[in-house]
PDB file of C-alpha atoms in Angstrom:
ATOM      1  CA  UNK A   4      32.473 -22.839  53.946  1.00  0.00           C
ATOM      2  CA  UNK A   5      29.612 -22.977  56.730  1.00  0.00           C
ATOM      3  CA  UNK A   6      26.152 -22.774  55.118  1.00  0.00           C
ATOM      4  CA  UNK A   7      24.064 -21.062  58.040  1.00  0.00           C
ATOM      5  CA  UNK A   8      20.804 -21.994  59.061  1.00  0.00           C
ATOM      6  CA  UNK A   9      18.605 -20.495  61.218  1.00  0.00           C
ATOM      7  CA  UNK A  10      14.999 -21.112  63.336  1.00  0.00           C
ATOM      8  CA  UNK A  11      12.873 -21.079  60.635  1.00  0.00           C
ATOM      9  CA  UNK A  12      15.795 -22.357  57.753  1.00  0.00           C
ATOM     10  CA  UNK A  13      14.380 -25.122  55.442  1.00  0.00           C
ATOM     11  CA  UNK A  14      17.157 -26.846  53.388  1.00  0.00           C
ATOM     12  CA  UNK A  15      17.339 -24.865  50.340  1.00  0.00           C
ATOM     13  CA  UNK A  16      19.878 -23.783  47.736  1.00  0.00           C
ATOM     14  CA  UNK A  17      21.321 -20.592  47.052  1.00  0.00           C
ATOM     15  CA  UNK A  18      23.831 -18.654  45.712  1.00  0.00           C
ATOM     16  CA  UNK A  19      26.603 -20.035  48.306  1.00  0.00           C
ATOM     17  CA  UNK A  20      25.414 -23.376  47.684  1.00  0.00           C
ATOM     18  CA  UNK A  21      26.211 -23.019  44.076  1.00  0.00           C
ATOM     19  CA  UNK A  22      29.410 -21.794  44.174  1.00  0.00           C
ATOM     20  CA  UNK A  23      30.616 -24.243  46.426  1.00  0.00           C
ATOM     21  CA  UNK A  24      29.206 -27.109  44.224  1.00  0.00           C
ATOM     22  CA  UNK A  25      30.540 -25.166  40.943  1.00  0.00           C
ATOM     23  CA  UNK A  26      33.971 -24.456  42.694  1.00  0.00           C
ATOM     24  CA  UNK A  27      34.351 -27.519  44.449  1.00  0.00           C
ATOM     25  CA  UNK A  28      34.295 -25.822  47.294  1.00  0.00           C
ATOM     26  CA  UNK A  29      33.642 -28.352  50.855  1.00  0.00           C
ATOM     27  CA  UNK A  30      30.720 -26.605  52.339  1.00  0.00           C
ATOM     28  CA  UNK A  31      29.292 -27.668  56.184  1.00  0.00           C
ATOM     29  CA  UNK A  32      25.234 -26.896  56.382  1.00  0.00           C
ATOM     30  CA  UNK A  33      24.585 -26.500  59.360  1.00  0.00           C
ATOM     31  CA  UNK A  34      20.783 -27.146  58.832  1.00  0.00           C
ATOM     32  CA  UNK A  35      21.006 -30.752  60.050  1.00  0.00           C
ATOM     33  CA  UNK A  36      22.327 -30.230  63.366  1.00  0.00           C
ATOM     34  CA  UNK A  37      20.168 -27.207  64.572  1.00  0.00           C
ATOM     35  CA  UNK A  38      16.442 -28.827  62.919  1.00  0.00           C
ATOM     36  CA  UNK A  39      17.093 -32.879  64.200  1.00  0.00           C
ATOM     37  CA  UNK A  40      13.824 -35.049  63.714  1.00  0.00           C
ATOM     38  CA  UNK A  41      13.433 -35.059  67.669  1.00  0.00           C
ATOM     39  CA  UNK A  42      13.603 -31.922  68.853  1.00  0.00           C
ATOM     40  CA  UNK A  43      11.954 -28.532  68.410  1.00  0.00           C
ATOM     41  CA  UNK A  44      14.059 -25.835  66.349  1.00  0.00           C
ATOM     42  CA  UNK A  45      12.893 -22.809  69.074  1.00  0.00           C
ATOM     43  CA  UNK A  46      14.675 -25.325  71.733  1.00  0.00           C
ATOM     44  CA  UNK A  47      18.145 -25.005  69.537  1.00  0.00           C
ATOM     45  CA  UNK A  48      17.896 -21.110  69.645  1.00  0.00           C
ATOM     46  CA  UNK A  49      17.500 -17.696  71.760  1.00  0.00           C
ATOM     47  CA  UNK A  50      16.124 -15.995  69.102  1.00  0.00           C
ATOM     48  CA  UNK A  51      15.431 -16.189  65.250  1.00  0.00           C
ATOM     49  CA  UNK A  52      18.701 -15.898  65.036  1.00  0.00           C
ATOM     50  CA  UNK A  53      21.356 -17.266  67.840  1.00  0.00           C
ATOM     51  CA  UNK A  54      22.007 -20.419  68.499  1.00  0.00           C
ATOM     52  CA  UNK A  55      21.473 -21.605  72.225  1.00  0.00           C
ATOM     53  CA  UNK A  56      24.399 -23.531  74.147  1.00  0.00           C
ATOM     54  CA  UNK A  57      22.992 -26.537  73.171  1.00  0.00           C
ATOM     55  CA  UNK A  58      22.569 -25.227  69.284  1.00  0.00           C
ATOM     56  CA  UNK A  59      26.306 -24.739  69.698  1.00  0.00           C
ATOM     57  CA  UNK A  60      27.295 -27.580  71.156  1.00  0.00           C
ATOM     58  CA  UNK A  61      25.270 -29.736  68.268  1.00  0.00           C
ATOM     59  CA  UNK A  62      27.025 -27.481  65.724  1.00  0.00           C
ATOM     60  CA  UNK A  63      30.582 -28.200  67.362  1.00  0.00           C
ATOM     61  CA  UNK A  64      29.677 -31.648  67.291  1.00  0.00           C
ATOM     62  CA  UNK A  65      28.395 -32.261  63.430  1.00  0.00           C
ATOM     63  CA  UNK A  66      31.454 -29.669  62.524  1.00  0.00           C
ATOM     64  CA  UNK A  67      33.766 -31.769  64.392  1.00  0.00           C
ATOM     65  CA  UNK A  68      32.527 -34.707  62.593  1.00  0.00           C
ATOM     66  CA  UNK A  69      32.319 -32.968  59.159  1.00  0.00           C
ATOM     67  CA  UNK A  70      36.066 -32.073  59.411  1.00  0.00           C
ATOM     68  CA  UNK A  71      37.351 -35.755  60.232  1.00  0.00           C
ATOM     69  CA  UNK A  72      35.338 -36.928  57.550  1.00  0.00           C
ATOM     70  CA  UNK A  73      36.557 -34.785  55.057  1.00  0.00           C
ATOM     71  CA  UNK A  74      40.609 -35.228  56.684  1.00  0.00           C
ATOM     72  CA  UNK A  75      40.607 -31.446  57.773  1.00  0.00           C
ATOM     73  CA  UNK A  76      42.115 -32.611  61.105  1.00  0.00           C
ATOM     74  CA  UNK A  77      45.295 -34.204  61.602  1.00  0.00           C
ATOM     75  CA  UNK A  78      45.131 -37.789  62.714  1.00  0.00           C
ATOM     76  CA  UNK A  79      46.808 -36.940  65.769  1.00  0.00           C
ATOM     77  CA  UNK A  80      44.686 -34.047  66.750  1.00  0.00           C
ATOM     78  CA  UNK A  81      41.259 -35.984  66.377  1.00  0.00           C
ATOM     79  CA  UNK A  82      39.176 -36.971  69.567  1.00  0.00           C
ATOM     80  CA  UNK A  83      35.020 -38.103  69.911  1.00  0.00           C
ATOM     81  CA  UNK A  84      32.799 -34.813  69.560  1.00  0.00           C
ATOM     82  CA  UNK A  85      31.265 -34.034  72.687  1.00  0.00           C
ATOM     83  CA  UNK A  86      28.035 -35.921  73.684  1.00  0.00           C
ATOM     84  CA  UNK A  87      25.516 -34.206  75.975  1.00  0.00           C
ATOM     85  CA  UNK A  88      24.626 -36.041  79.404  1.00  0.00           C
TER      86      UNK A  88
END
């Protein structure tokens, strides 16, 4: 399960945060990677909404991550998440 988050998101729980703790449910939140500590959340997105390319390239990267951590990728199908030059 993806928990969403957009421009003006704070963390926060909700309905789909409590099933997913109640069901045991893995849930992503995808919070972290669109609001970092160094950058500006307007700089992640087009709109209130949307993601920019590089919103989507930092959530491909901390999903990426997310599903090797949890062993939702196959060993042999794993490789280093993107990095931005």
């Amino acid at each position: 399960m993806i928990h969403p988050s957009y421009r003006d998101s704070t963390p926060h729980e909700c309905l789909l945060t409590r099933f997913c703790r109640e069901q045991s449910v893995l849930m992503f939140d995808a919070h972290g990677g669109l609001h970092p500590p160094n950058a500006k959340p307007s700089s992640l997105y087009v709109d209130s909404w949307h993601p920019s390319a590089e919103g989507h390239r930092r959530l491909a990267d901390d999903l990426a991550s997310f599903m090797i951590e949890h062993e939702l990728v196959p060993e042999g199908k794993r490789s280093e998440p993107a990095t931005a030059n």
